[in-house]
Amino acid sequence: MTVLAPDLSVTTERLTLRPFAPADAGRIRAVVEARHAFLPPGAPGHPSGISQWLAHGVHELHRSGQGVHLAMDADGLVVGAISLFKTLWGAGTAEVGYGVHPMHRGRGYAPEAVRGLVRRLFETTALRRIELRANLDNTASLRVAEKAGFVREGVLRAAELEDDGPHDVVVFGLLRTDLS
């Protein structure tokens, strides 16, 4: 099994992708209180859970060896989050997901973060394929995948169940050889 570096950090032109830290508590509190939905799964829904989440919860995926949640940091401000998950080291596959704070959308942070993380993963791990999935009706996420160089591979009908019912999901893939 391959293990991601404990201090995995990626620097792109405008971003630093880094592990969430206790110093992020103030920013995460503002996000939670405003009910912005861009943090990784498992993020606290109430400010009382922030310290525990930053100390332990957000790092559980990494400790399990199945992926990582990283903050998208722009000039010292957490503008989003990016995650690697569903990692199957034996098969060399994983999935990437992301979210950007509503005040920072439309600036190209998501495709920049995806490109940076994927490039680093292909350089430093045995991963050979990374998937990205987006709801068919989420035009912004579809654009992120395309701008990040992912190839649209197909649509999974009614594959995602949300509060308003089932949604079709577009599957994108990027192979290590696509970057050659």
mmCIF file of C-alpha atoms in Angstrom:
data_model
loop_
_atom_site.group_PDB
_atom_site.id
_atom_site.type_symbol
_atom_site.label_atom_id
_atom_site.label_comp_id
_atom_site.label_asym_id
_atom_site.label_seq_id
_atom_site.Cartn_x
_atom_site.Cartn_y
_atom_site.Cartn_z
ATOM 1 C CA MET A 1 0.000 0.000 0.000
ATOM 2 C CA THR A 2 1.176 3.503 -0.791
ATOM 3 C CA VAL A 3 0.835 6.125 1.898
ATOM 4 C CA LEU A 4 0.504 9.834 1.279
ATOM 5 C CA ALA A 5 3.074 12.040 2.978
ATOM 6 C CA PRO A 6 1.820 13.171 6.403
ATOM 7 C CA ASP A 7 2.601 16.780 5.571
ATOM 8 C CA LEU A 8 1.323 16.662 1.974
ATOM 9 C CA SER A 9 1.347 20.186 0.624
ATOM 10 C CA VAL A 10 1.111 21.388 -2.963
ATOM 11 C CA THR A 11 1.919 24.862 -4.200
ATOM 12 C CA THR A 12 0.357 26.138 -7.414
ATOM 13 C CA GLU A 13 0.538 29.576 -9.004
ATOM 14 C CA ARG A 14 -1.956 31.128 -6.543
ATOM 15 C CA LEU A 15 -2.751 28.423 -4.005
ATOM 16 C CA THR A 16 -1.239 26.302 -1.302
ATOM 17 C CA LEU A 17 -3.044 23.007 -0.792
ATOM 18 C CA ARG A 18 -2.276 21.975 2.771
ATOM 19 C CA PRO A 19 -3.675 20.000 5.683
ATOM 20 C CA PHE A 20 -6.320 21.802 7.712
ATOM 21 C CA ALA A 21 -4.872 23.062 11.007
ATOM 22 C CA PRO A 22 -6.122 24.394 14.354
ATOM 23 C CA ALA A 23 -5.164 27.887 13.160
ATOM 24 C CA ASP A 24 -8.026 27.604 10.630
ATOM 25 C CA ALA A 25 -10.637 27.610 13.424
ATOM 26 C CA GLY A 26 -11.729 31.228 12.952
ATOM 27 C CA ARG A 27 -12.237 30.868 9.222
ATOM 28 C CA ILE A 28 -14.025 27.530 9.589
ATOM 29 C CA ARG A 29 -16.274 29.054 12.278
ATOM 30 C CA ALA A 30 -17.320 31.805 9.849
ATOM 31 C CA VAL A 31 -18.021 29.219 7.152
ATOM 32 C CA VAL A 32 -20.070 26.991 9.473
ATOM 33 C CA GLU A 33 -22.046 29.919 10.881
ATOM 34 C CA ALA A 34 -22.830 31.181 7.361
ATOM 35 C CA ARG A 35 -23.858 27.633 6.333
ATOM 36 C CA HIS A 36 -21.605 27.647 3.277
ATOM 37 C CA ALA A 37 -21.371 24.147 1.834
ATOM 38 C CA PHE A 38 -17.873 23.658 0.483
ATOM 39 C CA LEU A 39 -16.041 21.878 3.300
ATOM 40 C CA PRO A 40 -15.248 18.146 3.056
ATOM 41 C CA PRO A 41 -17.775 15.527 4.150
ATOM 42 C CA GLY A 42 -17.933 15.226 7.915
ATOM 43 C CA ALA A 43 -17.345 18.937 8.506
ATOM 44 C CA PRO A 44 -19.144 20.168 11.608
ATOM 45 C CA GLY A 45 -22.598 21.646 11.271
ATOM 46 C CA HIS A 46 -22.214 23.620 14.481
ATOM 47 C CA PRO A 47 -19.295 25.736 15.754
ATOM 48 C CA SER A 48 -18.958 23.540 18.852
ATOM 49 C CA GLY A 49 -17.522 20.740 16.691
ATOM 50 C CA ILE A 50 -14.849 22.765 14.920
ATOM 51 C CA SER A 51 -11.925 22.164 17.315
ATOM 52 C CA GLN A 52 -12.493 18.399 17.355
ATOM 53 C CA TRP A 53 -12.891 18.295 13.569
ATOM 54 C CA LEU A 54 -9.698 20.283 12.949
ATOM 55 C CA ALA A 55 -7.723 18.204 15.455
ATOM 56 C CA HIS A 56 -8.976 14.788 14.396
ATOM 57 C CA GLY A 57 -11.982 14.404 12.086
ATOM 58 C CA VAL A 58 -10.665 16.125 8.980
ATOM 59 C CA HIS A 59 -7.487 14.017 9.195
ATOM 60 C CA GLU A 60 -9.175 10.613 9.606
ATOM 61 C CA LEU A 61 -9.238 9.926 5.848
ATOM 62 C CA HIS A 62 -5.475 10.476 5.718
ATOM 63 C CA ARG A 63 -4.793 8.380 8.834
ATOM 64 C CA SER A 64 -6.767 5.518 7.269
ATOM 65 C CA GLY A 65 -4.550 5.637 4.172
ATOM 66 C CA GLN A 66 -7.561 6.113 1.896
ATOM 67 C CA GLY A 67 -7.039 9.745 0.904
ATOM 68 C CA VAL A 68 -6.735 13.264 2.253
ATOM 69 C CA HIS A 69 -8.691 16.490 2.783
ATOM 70 C CA LEU A 70 -6.687 19.652 2.108
ATOM 71 C CA ALA A 71 -7.445 23.335 2.520
ATOM 72 C CA MET A 72 -7.134 25.577 -0.544
ATOM 73 C CA ASP A 73 -5.213 28.509 0.872
ATOM 74 C CA ALA A 74 -4.900 31.768 -1.107
ATOM 75 C CA ASP A 75 -2.866 34.463 0.605
ATOM 76 C CA GLY A 76 -3.495 32.990 4.049
ATOM 77 C CA LEU A 77 -7.246 32.616 3.521
ATOM 78 C CA VAL A 78 -9.038 29.261 3.214
ATOM 79 C CA VAL A 79 -10.953 29.719 -0.051
ATOM 80 C CA GLY A 80 -11.910 26.093 -0.560
ATOM 81 C CA ALA A 81 -11.153 22.447 0.048
ATOM 82 C CA ILE A 82 -9.967 19.590 -2.121
ATOM 83 C CA SER A 83 -10.087 15.889 -1.309
ATOM 84 C CA LEU A 84 -8.681 12.631 -2.589
ATOM 85 C CA PHE A 85 -10.872 9.672 -1.598
ATOM 86 C CA LYS A 86 -12.066 6.214 -2.629
ATOM 87 C CA THR A 87 -8.399 5.385 -3.055
ATOM 88 C CA LEU A 88 -7.645 1.816 -4.093
ATOM 89 C CA TRP A 89 -3.868 1.625 -3.906
ATOM 90 C CA GLY A 90 -3.754 -1.910 -5.325
ATOM 91 C CA ALA A 91 -5.712 -0.831 -8.412
ATOM 92 C CA GLY A 92 -3.964 2.554 -8.623
ATOM 93 C CA THR A 93 -7.220 4.527 -8.656
ATOM 94 C CA ALA A 94 -8.802 7.326 -6.642
ATOM 95 C CA GLU A 95 -11.398 10.076 -6.912
ATOM 96 C CA VAL A 96 -10.921 13.812 -6.429
ATOM 97 C CA GLY A 97 -13.523 16.292 -5.209
ATOM 98 C CA TYR A 98 -13.480 19.969 -4.299
ATOM 99 C CA GLY A 99 -15.505 22.888 -3.065
ATOM 100 C CA VAL A 100 -14.892 26.620 -3.200
ATOM 101 C CA HIS A 101 -16.303 29.253 -0.847
ATOM 102 C CA PRO A 102 -19.120 31.136 -2.654
ATOM 103 C CA MET A 103 -17.253 34.462 -2.338
ATOM 104 C CA HIS A 104 -14.270 32.992 -4.204
ATOM 105 C CA ARG A 105 -15.986 31.102 -7.030
ATOM 106 C CA GLY A 106 -15.375 32.001 -10.656
ATOM 107 C CA ARG A 107 -11.686 32.777 -10.128
ATOM 108 C CA GLY A 108 -10.306 29.468 -11.402
ATOM 109 C CA TYR A 109 -9.234 28.173 -7.988
ATOM 110 C CA ALA A 110 -10.894 24.759 -8.378
ATOM 111 C CA PRO A 111 -9.270 23.740 -11.695
ATOM 112 C CA GLU A 112 -5.921 25.097 -10.479
ATOM 113 C CA ALA A 113 -6.175 23.042 -7.280
ATOM 114 C CA VAL A 114 -7.263 19.890 -9.131
ATOM 115 C CA ARG A 115 -4.415 20.188 -11.653
ATOM 116 C CA GLY A 116 -1.866 20.800 -8.885
ATOM 117 C CA LEU A 117 -2.972 17.921 -6.674
ATOM 118 C CA VAL A 118 -3.305 15.447 -9.540
ATOM 119 C CA ARG A 119 0.114 16.319 -10.921
ATOM 120 C CA ARG A 120 1.713 15.842 -7.486
ATOM 121 C CA LEU A 121 -0.078 12.520 -6.972
ATOM 122 C CA PHE A 122 1.039 11.193 -10.340
ATOM 123 C CA GLU A 123 4.620 12.295 -9.570
ATOM 124 C CA THR A 124 4.824 10.813 -6.072
ATOM 125 C CA THR A 125 2.475 7.807 -5.899
ATOM 126 C CA ALA A 126 1.607 4.703 -7.893
ATOM 127 C CA LEU A 127 -1.821 6.074 -8.797
ATOM 128 C CA ARG A 128 -2.501 5.616 -12.507
ATOM 129 C CA ARG A 129 -6.095 6.911 -12.768
ATOM 130 C CA ILE A 130 -8.028 9.635 -10.971
ATOM 131 C CA GLU A 131 -11.761 10.108 -11.391
ATOM 132 C CA LEU A 132 -13.839 13.210 -10.938
ATOM 133 C CA ARG A 133 -17.641 13.006 -10.733
ATOM 134 C CA ALA A 134 -20.045 15.907 -11.115
ATOM 135 C CA ASN A 135 -23.811 16.215 -11.272
ATOM 136 C CA LEU A 136 -24.952 16.669 -14.859
ATOM 137 C CA ASP A 137 -26.819 19.835 -13.862
ATOM 138 C CA ASN A 138 -23.756 21.373 -12.131
ATOM 139 C CA THR A 139 -22.348 23.357 -15.036
ATOM 140 C CA ALA A 140 -19.587 24.927 -12.938
ATOM 141 C CA SER A 141 -18.218 21.541 -11.822
ATOM 142 C CA LEU A 142 -18.381 20.200 -15.352
ATOM 143 C CA ARG A 143 -16.261 23.167 -16.467
ATOM 144 C CA VAL A 144 -13.768 22.561 -13.644
ATOM 145 C CA ALA A 145 -13.243 18.978 -14.803
ATOM 146 C CA GLU A 146 -12.697 20.065 -18.399
ATOM 147 C CA LYS A 147 -10.359 22.940 -17.461
ATOM 148 C CA ALA A 148 -8.344 20.548 -15.298
ATOM 149 C CA GLY A 149 -7.806 18.291 -18.330
ATOM 150 C CA PHE A 150 -10.116 15.410 -17.377
ATOM 151 C CA VAL A 151 -11.783 13.366 -20.112
ATOM 152 C CA ARG A 152 -15.552 12.975 -20.020
ATOM 153 C CA GLU A 153 -16.224 9.239 -20.009
ATOM 154 C CA GLY A 154 -19.950 8.844 -19.489
ATOM 155 C CA VAL A 155 -23.107 9.544 -17.538
ATOM 156 C CA LEU A 156 -24.412 7.445 -14.667
ATOM 157 C CA ARG A 157 -28.177 7.854 -14.714
ATOM 158 C CA ALA A 158 -29.855 8.743 -11.394
ATOM 159 C CA ALA A 159 -26.635 7.799 -9.581
ATOM 160 C CA GLU A 160 -26.670 10.524 -6.926
ATOM 161 C CA LEU A 161 -29.522 10.959 -4.471
ATOM 162 C CA GLU A 162 -29.913 14.472 -3.086
ATOM 163 C CA ASP A 163 -32.647 16.231 -1.124
ATOM 164 C CA ASP A 164 -34.565 17.016 -4.316
ATOM 165 C CA GLY A 165 -34.273 13.482 -5.709
ATOM 166 C CA PRO A 166 -31.955 11.494 -7.993
ATOM 167 C CA HIS A 167 -29.433 13.221 -10.268
ATOM 168 C CA ASP A 168 -27.422 12.021 -13.233
ATOM 169 C CA VAL A 169 -23.648 12.058 -12.661
ATOM 170 C CA VAL A 170 -20.953 12.663 -15.261
ATOM 171 C CA VAL A 171 -17.804 10.581 -14.794
ATOM 172 C CA PHE A 172 -14.491 12.109 -15.858
ATOM 173 C CA GLY A 173 -11.138 10.362 -15.782
ATOM 174 C CA LEU A 174 -7.515 11.358 -16.006
ATOM 175 C CA LEU A 175 -4.757 8.823 -16.554
ATOM 176 C CA ARG A 176 -1.122 9.244 -15.623
ATOM 177 C CA THR A 177 -0.347 8.837 -19.329
ATOM 178 C CA ASP A 178 -2.641 11.786 -20.185
ATOM 179 C CA LEU A 179 -0.065 14.119 -18.618
ATOM 180 C CA SER A 180 2.842 12.773 -20.668
#
